[in-house]
Coordinates of C-alpha atoms in Angstrom, one line a residue:
M1 CA -126.6 -115.3 29.3
K2 CA -123.1 -115.5 30.9
I3 CA -123.2 -111.9 32.1
Y4 CA -126.4 -112.5 34.0
L5 CA -124.8 -115.6 35.6
V6 CA -121.8 -113.6 36.8
I7 CA -124.0 -110.8 38.1
F8 CA -126.0 -113.4 40.1
F9 CA -122.8 -114.6 41.7
T10 CA -121.9 -111.0 42.5
I11 CA -125.2 -110.5 44.3
F12 CA -125.0 -113.8 46.1
L13 CA -121.5 -113.3 47.4
D14 CA -122.5 -109.8 48.7
K15 CA -125.3 -111.4 50.8
I16 CA -123.1 -114.2 52.4
A17 CA -122.5 -113.8 56.1
F18 CA -119.0 -114.8 57.3
A19 CA -118.2 -116.2 60.7
Q20 CA -115.4 -117.9 62.7
C21 CA -116.3 -121.5 62.4
N22 CA -114.8 -122.3 65.8
N23 CA -116.6 -119.5 67.6
D24 CA -120.1 -119.5 66.0
T25 CA -123.3 -121.3 67.1
L26 CA -126.8 -121.9 65.6
T27 CA -129.9 -121.1 67.7
I28 CA -133.4 -121.9 66.3
G29 CA -135.4 -121.2 69.5
Q30 CA -136.2 -122.5 73.0
D31 CA -138.1 -125.6 73.9
T32 CA -141.8 -124.6 74.2
T33 CA -145.3 -125.7 74.9
L34 CA -148.1 -124.5 72.6
C35 CA -151.9 -124.7 72.9
T36 CA -154.0 -126.8 70.5
G37 CA -154.3 -124.9 67.1
Q38 CA -151.4 -122.6 67.7
S39 CA -148.2 -122.5 65.6
I40 CA -144.7 -121.3 66.0
T41 CA -142.0 -120.3 63.5
L42 CA -138.5 -121.7 64.1
H43 CA -135.9 -119.4 62.6
A44 CA -132.2 -119.7 62.2
D45 CA -130.7 -116.6 63.8
Q46 CA -128.0 -115.8 61.1
A47 CA -127.9 -115.6 57.3
Y48 CA -126.4 -119.0 56.5
I49 CA -125.7 -120.1 53.0
S50 CA -127.9 -123.3 53.4
Y51 CA -130.3 -124.9 55.7
L52 CA -131.6 -128.4 56.2
W53 CA -134.4 -129.2 58.7
N54 CA -135.4 -132.6 59.8
N55 CA -138.6 -132.4 57.6
G56 CA -136.5 -131.7 54.5
T57 CA -137.2 -128.0 54.4
T58 CA -134.3 -125.9 53.1
A59 CA -135.6 -122.5 54.0
S60 CA -134.2 -120.4 56.9
S61 CA -137.4 -121.0 58.9
I62 CA -140.2 -123.5 59.3
Q63 CA -143.8 -123.3 60.6
V64 CA -144.5 -125.8 63.4
T65 CA -148.1 -126.9 64.0
T66 CA -147.6 -130.3 65.6
P67 CA -145.6 -131.6 68.6
G68 CA -142.2 -133.1 68.1
I69 CA -138.4 -132.6 68.1
Y70 CA -137.2 -130.2 65.4
Y71 CA -133.6 -129.7 64.4
C72 CA -131.8 -127.7 61.7
R73 CA -128.3 -128.1 60.1
A74 CA -127.0 -124.7 58.7
K75 CA -123.9 -123.9 56.8
I76 CA -121.9 -120.6 56.9
V77 CA -118.7 -119.4 55.3
D78 CA -115.6 -119.0 57.5
S79 CA -114.5 -115.4 57.6
S80 CA -110.9 -116.4 57.1
N81 CA -109.7 -116.3 53.5
L82 CA -107.4 -119.2 52.8
V83 CA -106.0 -117.6 49.7
V84 CA -102.7 -115.7 50.5
N85 CA -102.4 -112.3 48.8
G86 CA -105.8 -112.7 47.1
D87 CA -106.0 -108.9 46.8
F88 CA -102.4 -108.6 45.5
Y89 CA -101.4 -106.4 48.4
F90 CA -98.0 -108.2 48.4
G91 CA -97.6 -107.8 44.6
S92 CA -96.7 -111.0 42.7
M93 CA -95.9 -113.1 45.8
F94 CA -97.5 -116.3 47.0
F95 CA -99.0 -117.5 43.6
T96 CA -97.6 -119.1 40.5
S97 CA -98.3 -118.3 36.8
N98 CA -97.3 -119.5 33.3
Y99 CA -97.3 -115.9 32.4
I100 CA -94.1 -113.8 33.1
Y101 CA -94.0 -110.4 34.7
G102 CA -94.1 -107.6 32.3
T103 CA -90.8 -106.9 30.5
G104 CA -91.9 -103.5 29.0
G105 CA -91.9 -102.0 25.6
S106 CA -93.2 -99.1 23.5
Y107 CA -96.7 -99.5 24.9
G108 CA -95.7 -99.8 28.5
L109 CA -94.9 -102.5 31.0
L110 CA -97.3 -105.0 29.3
S111 CA -96.5 -104.4 25.7
N112 CA -96.1 -108.1 25.1
E113 CA -98.6 -111.0 25.1
G114 CA -98.4 -113.7 27.9
Q115 CA -97.3 -111.2 30.5
F116 CA -98.8 -109.8 33.7
A117 CA -98.2 -107.0 36.1
I118 CA -99.4 -105.8 39.5
S119 CA -100.6 -102.2 39.6
T120 CA -103.2 -99.8 40.9
N121 CA -104.3 -98.7 37.4
A122 CA -104.4 -100.7 34.2
S123 CA -103.5 -97.7 32.1
Y124 CA -100.2 -97.5 33.9
T125 CA -99.2 -100.8 32.3
H126 CA -100.3 -100.2 28.7
I127 CA -101.1 -97.0 27.0
N128 CA -104.1 -98.6 25.2
F129 CA -105.6 -100.1 28.4
S130 CA -108.5 -98.4 30.1
A131 CA -107.9 -96.6 33.4
C132 CA -109.4 -99.4 35.5
I133 CA -108.7 -99.4 39.2
D134 CA -108.9 -101.9 42.1
H135 CA -112.2 -103.9 42.4
T136 CA -112.7 -102.6 45.9
S137 CA -112.7 -99.0 44.6
G138 CA -109.6 -98.1 46.6
T139 CA -106.1 -97.5 45.6
G140 CA -105.0 -101.1 46.1
N141 CA -103.2 -103.4 43.7
F142 CA -104.8 -105.8 41.3
M143 CA -103.4 -108.2 38.6
I144 CA -103.4 -106.9 34.9
V145 CA -102.9 -109.5 32.1
N146 CA -102.0 -109.2 28.4
G147 CA -103.5 -112.5 27.2
S148 CA -101.3 -115.2 25.7
A149 CA -101.7 -116.8 22.3
T150 CA -100.8 -120.1 23.8
A151 CA -103.6 -122.4 25.0
N152 CA -104.0 -123.6 28.6
Q153 CA -101.6 -121.2 30.2
N154 CA -102.3 -120.7 33.9
V155 CA -102.8 -117.0 34.7
W156 CA -102.8 -117.6 38.4
C157 CA -102.4 -120.7 40.7
Q158 CA -102.1 -121.3 44.4
T159 CA -102.1 -124.5 46.4
L160 CA -104.0 -124.5 49.8
S161 CA -104.4 -127.0 52.6
V162 CA -108.0 -128.2 53.1
Y163 CA -110.0 -130.6 55.3
P164 CA -111.3 -133.8 53.7
S165 CA -115.0 -134.0 53.0
T166 CA -115.5 -130.3 53.7
D167 CA -117.4 -127.7 51.7
Y168 CA -115.6 -124.6 50.5
I169 CA -116.6 -121.5 48.5
F170 CA -114.4 -119.9 45.8
S171 CA -114.8 -116.4 44.5
A172 CA -112.8 -114.1 42.1
W173 CA -113.4 -110.8 40.4
F174 CA -112.4 -109.9 36.8
T175 CA -112.9 -107.2 34.1
S176 CA -111.7 -106.4 30.6
V177 CA -109.2 -103.6 30.3
H178 CA -109.4 -103.5 26.5
P179 CA -112.7 -104.1 24.7
T180 CA -111.3 -106.3 21.8
N181 CA -111.6 -110.1 22.0
P182 CA -112.5 -110.4 25.7
A183 CA -110.9 -113.2 27.7
I184 CA -112.6 -116.6 28.3
L185 CA -111.7 -117.7 31.8
N186 CA -111.7 -121.2 33.3
F187 CA -111.5 -121.9 37.0
S188 CA -110.3 -125.2 38.3
I189 CA -109.3 -127.0 41.5
N190 CA -106.8 -129.9 41.3
G191 CA -107.1 -129.8 37.5
I192 CA -110.9 -130.1 37.5
S193 CA -113.0 -127.2 36.3
I194 CA -115.5 -125.8 38.7
G195 CA -118.3 -124.3 36.8
A196 CA -118.5 -123.4 33.1
N197 CA -116.1 -121.1 31.2
V198 CA -116.8 -117.5 31.8
F199 CA -116.9 -115.1 28.9
V200 CA -115.7 -111.8 30.2
S201 CA -117.7 -108.7 29.1
S202 CA -116.2 -106.5 26.5
T203 CA -117.1 -103.5 28.7
T204 CA -113.9 -102.3 30.3
C205 CA -113.7 -101.6 34.0
L206 CA -116.9 -103.6 34.7
W207 CA -115.9 -105.9 37.5
Q208 CA -117.6 -109.3 37.3
N209 CA -117.6 -112.1 39.9
F210 CA -117.2 -115.8 39.6
F211 CA -118.6 -117.8 42.6
H212 CA -118.7 -121.5 43.2
T213 CA -118.9 -124.1 46.0
W214 CA -116.5 -127.0 46.2
T215 CA -116.4 -130.1 48.4
S216 CA -113.1 -131.8 49.1
G217 CA -112.8 -135.6 48.8
I218 CA -112.8 -138.0 51.7
S219 CA -108.9 -138.1 51.7
Q220 CA -108.2 -134.8 50.1
T221 CA -106.0 -132.4 52.1
T222 CA -104.8 -129.9 49.4
A223 CA -106.5 -127.8 46.8
N224 CA -104.5 -126.4 43.8
I225 CA -106.6 -123.5 42.5
C226 CA -105.9 -122.2 39.0
I227 CA -107.3 -119.5 36.7
T228 CA -106.7 -120.2 33.0
N229 CA -107.5 -118.0 29.9
Q230 CA -109.1 -120.1 27.1
N231 CA -108.9 -117.3 24.6
I232 CA -105.7 -117.6 22.5
N233 CA -106.4 -114.6 20.2
P234 CA -103.4 -112.3 20.6
S235 CA -105.4 -109.2 19.5
G236 CA -107.0 -107.7 22.6
N237 CA -107.7 -110.4 25.1
D238 CA -106.6 -108.1 27.9
F239 CA -108.1 -108.4 31.4
A240 CA -107.6 -107.9 35.1
I241 CA -108.1 -110.1 38.2
D242 CA -108.7 -109.1 41.9
D243 CA -110.0 -110.2 45.3
I244 CA -109.5 -114.0 44.9
Y245 CA -111.3 -115.7 47.8
F246 CA -111.3 -119.4 49.1
A247 CA -112.9 -120.2 52.4
R248 CA -114.2 -123.1 54.4
V249 CA -118.0 -123.7 54.8
C250 CA -118.9 -124.5 58.4
E251 CA -121.9 -126.5 59.6
F252 CA -123.9 -126.0 62.8
H253 CA -127.1 -127.5 64.2
D254 CA -129.6 -126.9 66.9
T255 CA -132.7 -128.8 68.3
V256 CA -136.0 -127.6 69.8
V257 CA -138.7 -129.6 71.5
V258 CA -142.2 -128.4 70.8
D259 CA -145.0 -129.7 73.0
Y260 CA -148.8 -129.1 72.8
D261 CA -151.4 -128.8 75.6
T262 CA -155.2 -128.6 75.2
Y263 CA -157.3 -125.6 76.0
P264 CA -159.7 -125.9 78.9
N265 CA -163.1 -127.2 77.6
I266 CA -165.8 -124.7 78.8
N267 CA -169.2 -124.1 77.5
L268 CA -171.6 -121.6 79.1
G269 CA -174.3 -122.6 76.6
N270 CA -176.2 -120.6 74.0
D271 CA -177.4 -117.1 74.6
T272 CA -180.6 -117.4 76.5
L273 CA -183.7 -115.7 77.9
I274 CA -185.0 -116.0 81.5
C275 CA -188.1 -114.6 83.0
T276 CA -187.6 -111.6 85.2
G277 CA -186.8 -112.7 88.7
D278 CA -185.5 -116.1 87.7
T279 CA -181.9 -117.3 88.2
L280 CA -179.6 -118.9 85.6
H281 CA -176.8 -121.1 87.0
L282 CA -173.7 -120.9 84.8
D283 CA -171.1 -123.7 85.3
A284 CA -167.6 -123.2 83.7
T285 CA -166.0 -126.2 85.5
A286 CA -163.1 -127.6 83.5
D287 CA -159.9 -129.5 84.7
T288 CA -159.2 -129.9 88.4
N289 CA -156.2 -127.6 88.2
S290 CA -158.0 -124.8 86.3
T291 CA -158.4 -121.3 87.6
Y292 CA -161.5 -119.1 86.9
L293 CA -162.2 -115.4 86.5
W294 CA -165.7 -114.1 85.8
K295 CA -166.6 -110.6 84.4
Y296 CA -167.4 -109.2 87.9
G297 CA -164.2 -110.8 89.5
S298 CA -165.7 -114.0 90.9
T299 CA -163.2 -116.9 90.9
N300 CA -165.7 -119.7 91.4
P301 CA -166.5 -122.1 88.6
I302 CA -170.2 -121.4 89.0
F303 CA -171.9 -118.0 88.6
D304 CA -175.6 -117.1 89.0
A305 CA -177.1 -114.7 86.4
I306 CA -180.3 -112.8 87.4
I307 CA -180.3 -109.7 85.1
S308 CA -179.8 -109.0 81.5
D309 CA -176.1 -109.0 80.9
T310 CA -173.2 -110.1 78.6
L311 CA -171.2 -112.5 80.9
W312 CA -167.8 -113.9 80.2
V313 CA -165.3 -116.2 82.0
D314 CA -161.6 -116.9 81.5
V315 CA -160.4 -120.4 82.5
A316 CA -156.6 -121.3 82.5
N317 CA -154.9 -124.7 83.1
G318 CA -151.3 -123.5 83.3
Y319 CA -150.3 -123.2 79.7
C320 CA -153.5 -122.6 77.8
A321 CA -156.5 -120.4 78.6
S322 CA -160.0 -120.5 77.2
S323 CA -162.9 -118.1 77.5
D324 CA -166.6 -118.1 76.7
T325 CA -169.3 -115.5 76.6
I326 CA -173.0 -115.8 77.0
I327 CA -175.7 -113.1 76.6
V328 CA -178.4 -113.4 79.1
N329 CA -181.6 -111.4 78.6
T330 CA -184.5 -111.2 80.9
S331 CA -188.0 -111.3 79.6
S332 CA -190.8 -109.6 81.5
Y333 CA -194.2 -111.2 81.8
P334 CA -196.4 -110.1 78.9
T335 CA -198.6 -107.1 79.5
V336 CA -202.1 -108.1 78.4
N337 CA -205.1 -105.7 78.2
L338 CA -208.2 -106.8 76.3
G339 CA -210.0 -103.6 77.4
H340 CA -213.1 -102.9 79.5
D341 CA -216.2 -105.0 79.4
T342 CA -218.3 -103.6 76.5
T343 CA -221.4 -103.7 74.4
I344 CA -221.3 -103.9 70.6
C345 CA -224.0 -103.2 68.1
N346 CA -226.0 -106.0 66.5
G347 CA -224.3 -107.2 63.4
D348 CA -221.0 -105.6 64.3
S349 CA -217.9 -107.4 65.5
L350 CA -215.1 -106.5 67.9
L351 CA -211.5 -107.2 67.1
I352 CA -209.5 -107.5 70.3
D353 CA -205.7 -107.7 70.3
A354 CA -203.6 -109.4 73.0
G355 CA -200.5 -107.4 71.8
N356 CA -197.0 -108.6 72.5
S357 CA -195.8 -109.2 69.0
G358 CA -193.9 -112.5 68.7
A359 CA -195.5 -114.1 71.7
N360 CA -197.7 -117.2 71.8
Y361 CA -201.4 -117.1 72.5
L362 CA -204.1 -119.5 73.7
W363 CA -207.8 -118.3 73.7
Q364 CA -210.8 -119.9 75.4
D365 CA -211.6 -121.8 72.2
N366 CA -208.0 -123.0 71.7
S367 CA -207.3 -120.5 68.9
T368 CA -203.7 -119.3 68.8
N369 CA -203.7 -115.9 67.0
S370 CA -202.8 -112.7 68.6
Q371 CA -206.2 -111.2 67.6
Y372 CA -209.7 -112.5 68.2
L373 CA -212.9 -111.4 66.4
I374 CA -216.0 -111.3 68.6
S375 CA -219.5 -111.2 67.0
N376 CA -221.5 -112.9 69.8
S377 CA -222.0 -112.0 73.5
G378 CA -220.0 -113.9 76.0
I379 CA -216.9 -113.9 78.2
Y380 CA -213.6 -114.2 76.4
W381 CA -210.1 -114.8 77.8
V382 CA -206.5 -115.3 76.6
N383 CA -203.2 -116.7 77.9
V384 CA -200.2 -114.9 76.5
Y385 CA -196.7 -116.4 77.0
N386 CA -193.4 -115.6 75.4
N387 CA -190.8 -118.1 74.1
I388 CA -189.7 -119.0 77.6
H389 CA -193.2 -119.4 78.8
C390 CA -193.6 -116.3 80.9
I391 CA -197.5 -116.3 81.0
N392 CA -200.1 -113.6 81.7
T393 CA -203.9 -113.7 81.3
D394 CA -206.8 -111.2 80.7
T395 CA -210.6 -111.5 80.4
I396 CA -213.4 -109.4 78.7
S397 CA -217.2 -109.6 78.7
V398 CA -219.0 -108.6 75.6
S399 CA -222.8 -107.9 75.2
I400 CA -224.9 -107.2 72.0
G401 CA -227.1 -104.1 71.7
N402 CA -229.9 -103.2 69.3
N403 CA -229.2 -100.9 66.3
P404 CA -231.3 -97.8 65.6
I405 CA -233.8 -97.9 62.7
P406 CA -234.1 -94.5 60.9
F407 CA -236.7 -94.0 58.2
L408 CA -237.0 -91.6 55.2
N409 CA -239.4 -91.8 52.3
P410 CA -237.1 -93.3 49.6
N411 CA -238.7 -91.3 46.8
L412 CA -240.0 -88.0 48.2
A413 CA -241.6 -85.7 45.6
F414 CA -242.5 -82.0 46.1
C415 CA -243.4 -79.0 44.0
Q416 CA -240.4 -77.1 42.8
G417 CA -239.9 -73.9 44.8
D418 CA -241.3 -75.4 48.0
S419 CA -239.2 -76.9 50.8
V420 CA -239.5 -80.4 52.2
K421 CA -238.7 -81.6 55.7
L422 CA -236.5 -84.8 56.1
D423 CA -237.0 -86.3 59.6
P424 CA -235.5 -89.8 60.2
G425 CA -236.8 -90.2 63.8
N426 CA -235.6 -89.5 67.3
F427 CA -232.0 -90.6 68.0
A428 CA -228.9 -89.5 69.9
N429 CA -226.8 -88.1 67.1
Y430 CA -227.1 -87.4 63.4
L431 CA -224.9 -86.8 60.4
W432 CA -226.4 -85.8 57.1
T433 CA -224.5 -86.1 53.8
N434 CA -224.4 -82.3 53.6
G435 CA -222.6 -82.2 57.0
N436 CA -225.6 -81.1 59.0
Q437 CA -225.9 -82.7 62.4
Q438 CA -229.4 -81.7 63.3
S439 CA -232.2 -84.2 63.8
Y440 CA -234.0 -83.0 60.7
I441 CA -233.3 -80.8 57.7
W442 CA -235.4 -78.7 55.2
V443 CA -234.3 -79.0 51.6
K444 CA -235.5 -77.5 48.3
P445 CA -233.2 -79.0 45.6
L446 CA -233.5 -77.8 42.0
I447 CA -232.9 -81.3 40.7
S448 CA -233.4 -84.8 42.0
T449 CA -231.0 -85.2 44.9
N450 CA -230.2 -88.0 47.3
Y451 CA -229.9 -87.1 51.0
G452 CA -228.5 -89.6 53.4
V453 CA -228.2 -89.6 57.1
I454 CA -226.4 -91.7 59.7
V455 CA -227.9 -91.9 63.1
W456 CA -226.4 -93.2 66.4
D457 CA -228.1 -94.3 69.6
S458 CA -226.7 -93.7 73.1
L459 CA -224.6 -96.9 72.8
G460 CA -222.9 -95.7 69.7
C461 CA -224.8 -98.2 67.4
F462 CA -225.7 -96.7 64.1
D463 CA -227.5 -97.2 60.9
S464 CA -228.3 -95.1 57.9
T465 CA -231.0 -94.4 55.4
S466 CA -231.5 -92.0 52.5
A467 CA -234.2 -90.3 50.5
N468 CA -234.2 -89.3 46.9
V469 CA -235.9 -85.9 46.9
I470 CA -237.5 -85.2 43.6
P471 CA -238.6 -81.7 42.6
I472 CA -241.7 -81.6 40.4
E473 CA -241.6 -78.8 37.9
I474 CA -244.3 -76.2 38.1
P475 CA -246.0 -76.2 34.6
K476 CA -245.2 -73.2 32.4
V477 CA -248.6 -73.0 30.7
D478 CA -249.1 -71.5 27.3
I479 CA -252.3 -71.2 25.1
I480 CA -252.5 -70.7 21.4
S481 CA -255.7 -70.1 19.5
N482 CA -256.6 -70.5 15.8
E483 CA -258.4 -67.1 16.1
D484 CA -258.1 -64.2 18.4
T485 CA -261.4 -62.8 17.0
I486 CA -263.9 -65.2 15.8
C487 CA -267.2 -64.8 13.9
L488 CA -270.3 -66.2 15.5
G489 CA -270.9 -69.7 14.5
N490 CA -267.3 -70.5 13.6
T491 CA -265.3 -73.2 15.5
L492 CA -262.6 -72.0 18.0
I493 CA -259.6 -74.3 18.7
L494 CA -257.6 -73.6 21.9
E495 CA -254.3 -75.6 22.4
A496 CA -252.4 -75.6 25.8
S497 CA -248.9 -76.8 26.5
G498 CA -246.4 -77.0 29.4
G499 CA -247.5 -80.0 31.5
Q500 CA -248.9 -83.5 31.8
N501 CA -252.6 -82.9 32.7
Y502 CA -255.1 -80.2 31.4
I503 CA -258.5 -79.0 32.7
W504 CA -260.4 -76.3 30.8
N505 CA -262.8 -73.8 32.5
N506 CA -263.2 -75.8 35.7
G507 CA -263.8 -79.2 34.3
I508 CA -265.6 -78.4 31.1
S509 CA -263.0 -80.3 29.1
S510 CA -259.8 -82.2 29.5
G511 CA -256.8 -82.7 27.2
N512 CA -254.5 -80.0 25.9
I513 CA -256.8 -79.2 23.0
W514 CA -260.3 -77.7 23.4
Q515 CA -262.4 -77.3 20.2
F516 CA -265.8 -75.6 20.5
T517 CA -268.1 -72.8 19.0
P518 CA -268.2 -69.8 21.3
A519 CA -271.4 -68.0 21.8
K520 CA -269.9 -64.7 23.0
S521 CA -266.7 -63.0 23.7
D522 CA -265.2 -64.5 26.9
V523 CA -262.1 -65.4 28.9
Y524 CA -261.1 -69.1 28.7
T525 CA -258.9 -70.7 31.5
V526 CA -256.8 -73.9 31.5
T527 CA -255.3 -75.5 34.6
V528 CA -252.2 -77.6 33.9
S529 CA -250.5 -80.0 36.3
N530 CA -247.4 -82.3 36.6
S531 CA -247.7 -85.2 39.1
F532 CA -245.3 -87.8 40.6
N533 CA -245.7 -90.2 43.5
N534 CA -249.2 -88.8 44.4
V535 CA -247.9 -85.2 44.4
E536 CA -249.5 -82.8 41.9
C537 CA -248.1 -79.4 41.0
K538 CA -250.5 -77.0 39.2
S539 CA -250.5 -73.8 37.2
D540 CA -253.1 -72.0 35.0
T541 CA -253.4 -69.3 32.4
S542 CA -256.3 -67.6 30.5
I543 CA -257.0 -66.2 27.0
F544 CA -259.7 -63.7 25.8
I545 CA -261.5 -64.5 22.6
Y546 CA -263.6 -61.7 20.9
T547 CA -266.7 -63.0 19.2
R548 CA -268.6 -60.9 16.7
D549 CA -271.3 -61.2 14.0
C550 CA -269.3 -61.2 10.9
N551 CA -272.4 -61.0 8.6
T552 CA -272.9 -57.1 9.1
L553 CA -269.7 -56.4 7.1
F554 CA -270.0 -57.0 3.3
I555 CA -267.4 -56.3 0.6
P556 CA -268.7 -56.5 -3.1
N557 CA -266.7 -58.2 -5.8
A558 CA -267.6 -55.8 -8.6
F559 CA -268.7 -52.2 -9.3
S560 CA -269.5 -50.0 -12.4
P561 CA -268.4 -46.3 -12.0
N562 CA -270.4 -45.0 -15.0
G563 CA -272.4 -42.3 -13.3
D564 CA -275.8 -44.1 -13.5
G565 CA -276.2 -44.0 -9.8
L566 CA -275.9 -47.7 -9.4
N567 CA -272.8 -49.3 -7.9
D568 CA -270.7 -46.3 -8.9
D569 CA -268.1 -46.8 -6.1
F570 CA -266.4 -49.7 -4.2
G571 CA -265.9 -50.2 -0.4
P572 CA -267.2 -52.2 2.6
V573 CA -270.8 -51.8 3.4
G574 CA -272.9 -52.8 6.5
E575 CA -273.1 -51.9 10.2
F576 CA -269.9 -52.0 12.2
N577 CA -268.1 -50.2 15.0
L578 CA -264.4 -49.5 14.1
Q579 CA -261.6 -47.8 16.0
S580 CA -259.4 -47.5 12.9
Y581 CA -259.8 -48.2 9.2
E582 CA -257.4 -48.4 6.3
F583 CA -258.4 -49.2 2.7
Y584 CA -256.0 -49.8 -0.3
I585 CA -256.5 -50.6 -4.0
Y586 CA -253.7 -52.0 -6.2
N587 CA -253.7 -52.7 -10.0
R588 CA -252.5 -56.0 -11.4
W589 CA -248.8 -54.9 -11.2
G590 CA -249.1 -54.0 -7.5
K591 CA -249.2 -50.2 -8.0
L592 CA -251.3 -48.3 -5.5
M593 CA -254.3 -46.8 -7.2
F594 CA -256.3 -45.6 -4.2
S595 CA -256.0 -45.3 -0.3
T596 CA -258.0 -43.8 2.5
K597 CA -258.5 -44.0 6.2
D598 CA -262.0 -42.5 6.1
I599 CA -264.5 -45.2 6.5
N600 CA -267.1 -43.2 4.6
K601 CA -264.9 -42.7 1.5
H602 CA -265.1 -45.4 -1.3
W603 CA -263.1 -45.8 -4.5
D604 CA -264.7 -44.3 -7.6
G605 CA -262.5 -46.0 -10.2
K606 CA -259.9 -43.2 -10.5
D607 CA -256.3 -43.1 -9.5
D608 CA -254.8 -40.5 -7.2
N609 CA -254.4 -38.2 -10.2
G610 CA -258.1 -38.3 -11.1
E611 CA -257.6 -40.5 -14.2
Y612 CA -260.2 -43.2 -14.9
M613 CA -258.8 -46.7 -14.5
P614 CA -259.6 -49.2 -17.2
N615 CA -261.9 -52.2 -16.8
G616 CA -260.1 -55.1 -15.0
V617 CA -259.5 -56.9 -11.8
Y618 CA -258.0 -54.9 -8.9
A619 CA -256.8 -56.1 -5.5
Y620 CA -258.0 -54.6 -2.2
L621 CA -256.5 -54.7 1.3
L622 CA -258.6 -53.7 4.4
R623 CA -257.0 -53.2 7.8
I624 CA -259.6 -52.9 10.6
K625 CA -259.3 -52.4 14.4
E626 CA -262.4 -53.2 16.4
P627 CA -262.8 -52.7 20.2
L628 CA -261.4 -55.4 22.5
I629 CA -259.5 -57.2 19.7
D630 CA -256.3 -56.7 17.9
S631 CA -256.4 -55.2 14.3
Y632 CA -256.9 -57.6 11.5
M633 CA -256.8 -57.6 7.7
L634 CA -259.3 -58.5 5.0
S635 CA -258.1 -58.8 1.4
G636 CA -259.5 -59.9 -2.0
T637 CA -260.3 -58.7 -5.6
V638 CA -262.9 -56.6 -7.3
H639 CA -263.9 -56.3 -11.0
L640 CA -264.1 -52.8 -12.4
L641 CA -266.8 -52.6 -15.2
R642 CA -267.7 -49.4 -16.9

């Protein structure tokens, strides 16, 4: 704690400026005039030890923002040291001490307590003292002390003449020369301590400073300054003193008058717009003694603006100057074009735009939008004006025309594979959904397809229509019969498929099934149609049916191959015309017993090896091909009886 205090004194003393009290002056500035809102810093021109301004501020400078008289009282230390031989240049002269000068001994000049010596190195006076040198780092003298065991012994004293009621500063430097039991120093003037006791650091050769201010009494003319060691321990307690300083503190003062003047009051107004060709009168008139300077060099208080520009003016009244700036923009008259007089299609509307985004609008019906929607014939006008009422007007006449009326059959059917013509009528322009631009198109879609067309007349009016073109499938006719060859008197059933409607043999019968008894072999035809929307698509096919008298062919159901000449063999009998003939006999286990392709050869009851077959039931199969008809088979059983 005490070491830090001493170090503070050291730093403070180093920063003190010294001056000759009789020759120094204080200057805080010149009398001045400021403009409203400005400030000035008043600053003392030297590093004084204290300041006191008329507003109580104790800093070296103050900030002034109001008019008034400002003064400062500052104190500074006189550069003349009143202590005689404070650096011991003259040895042990000009001071008194309760200590005696060193008498010497086995350790050196200061072998005994309560003695002092003046030397350039502490080790010269005692062999156990550190080799400390003068505080000022030179080769000069300083005082080395071997501390006394007797209390309140003055180490150093000197009496000086002083002025009554005057401030003085006192400073002294000290250090331990032996680390054991460092000294405790007390500093006093006229027997009164100035400051607290100082505990000297045990670090040897570390010079420390004691600094204090002292004010003499109102009748005091002398100051007896003494340094006393309060440590009475004879062991160690060895120290040195140097550069003892005592000087007068001088006081100076200075006064400054600060006045304020007002700025010229000018106002060119807000930034503004004028119509092209108009003139804006700008008036900067302020005080009667003011001077003026405009952007382009004019010195009159009034300036006329006629173009877009950023204009400024400087106005001065002697001490203070003001300036103002105004941005003047010119606005052209709105350009309005509603377009040429025109005709619109019936049911359409025309959106006209007066343009000029951000402007104001007034139409013939008092509407105020920038756009106007027209759906009736008439004459329409608009007034367009900007925010400074530069106005322009335009008019348009609108007529209503008739729209074209195209027509296509909405559901147009045709037979698949054919082509159909789509013709909406006679117009100026066409656009079909397939991109074609002809007046009509031929189409043959495979599936139902919608074809649309837009038509325009010569005025550009348009309309559209469409047709759903429906292909009707050509019937794929098929006939099936219960018999390809039929016996006379039997019923024939013919069944047709593949369409919606059926007509047999030119209207003999309708429906897809025809049931009748044919009288002869013949070709039978069916006509089949599909229809939609009064369109009928037809197709026909035919079938040949062979008719014969089945009663001429007889197959017995028993025979007796016993050689009696009656029913001795088995086979078909009767009259018939055959192109081919196959005859097979099988026993009950499916084994082939007999076969022939000769219509005149019958089975005689033997197998292919000539062996007689036993009585029993045998199966036969007869495959016959007659002219004009496909081959067919007859089968059954026969009893063999011997």
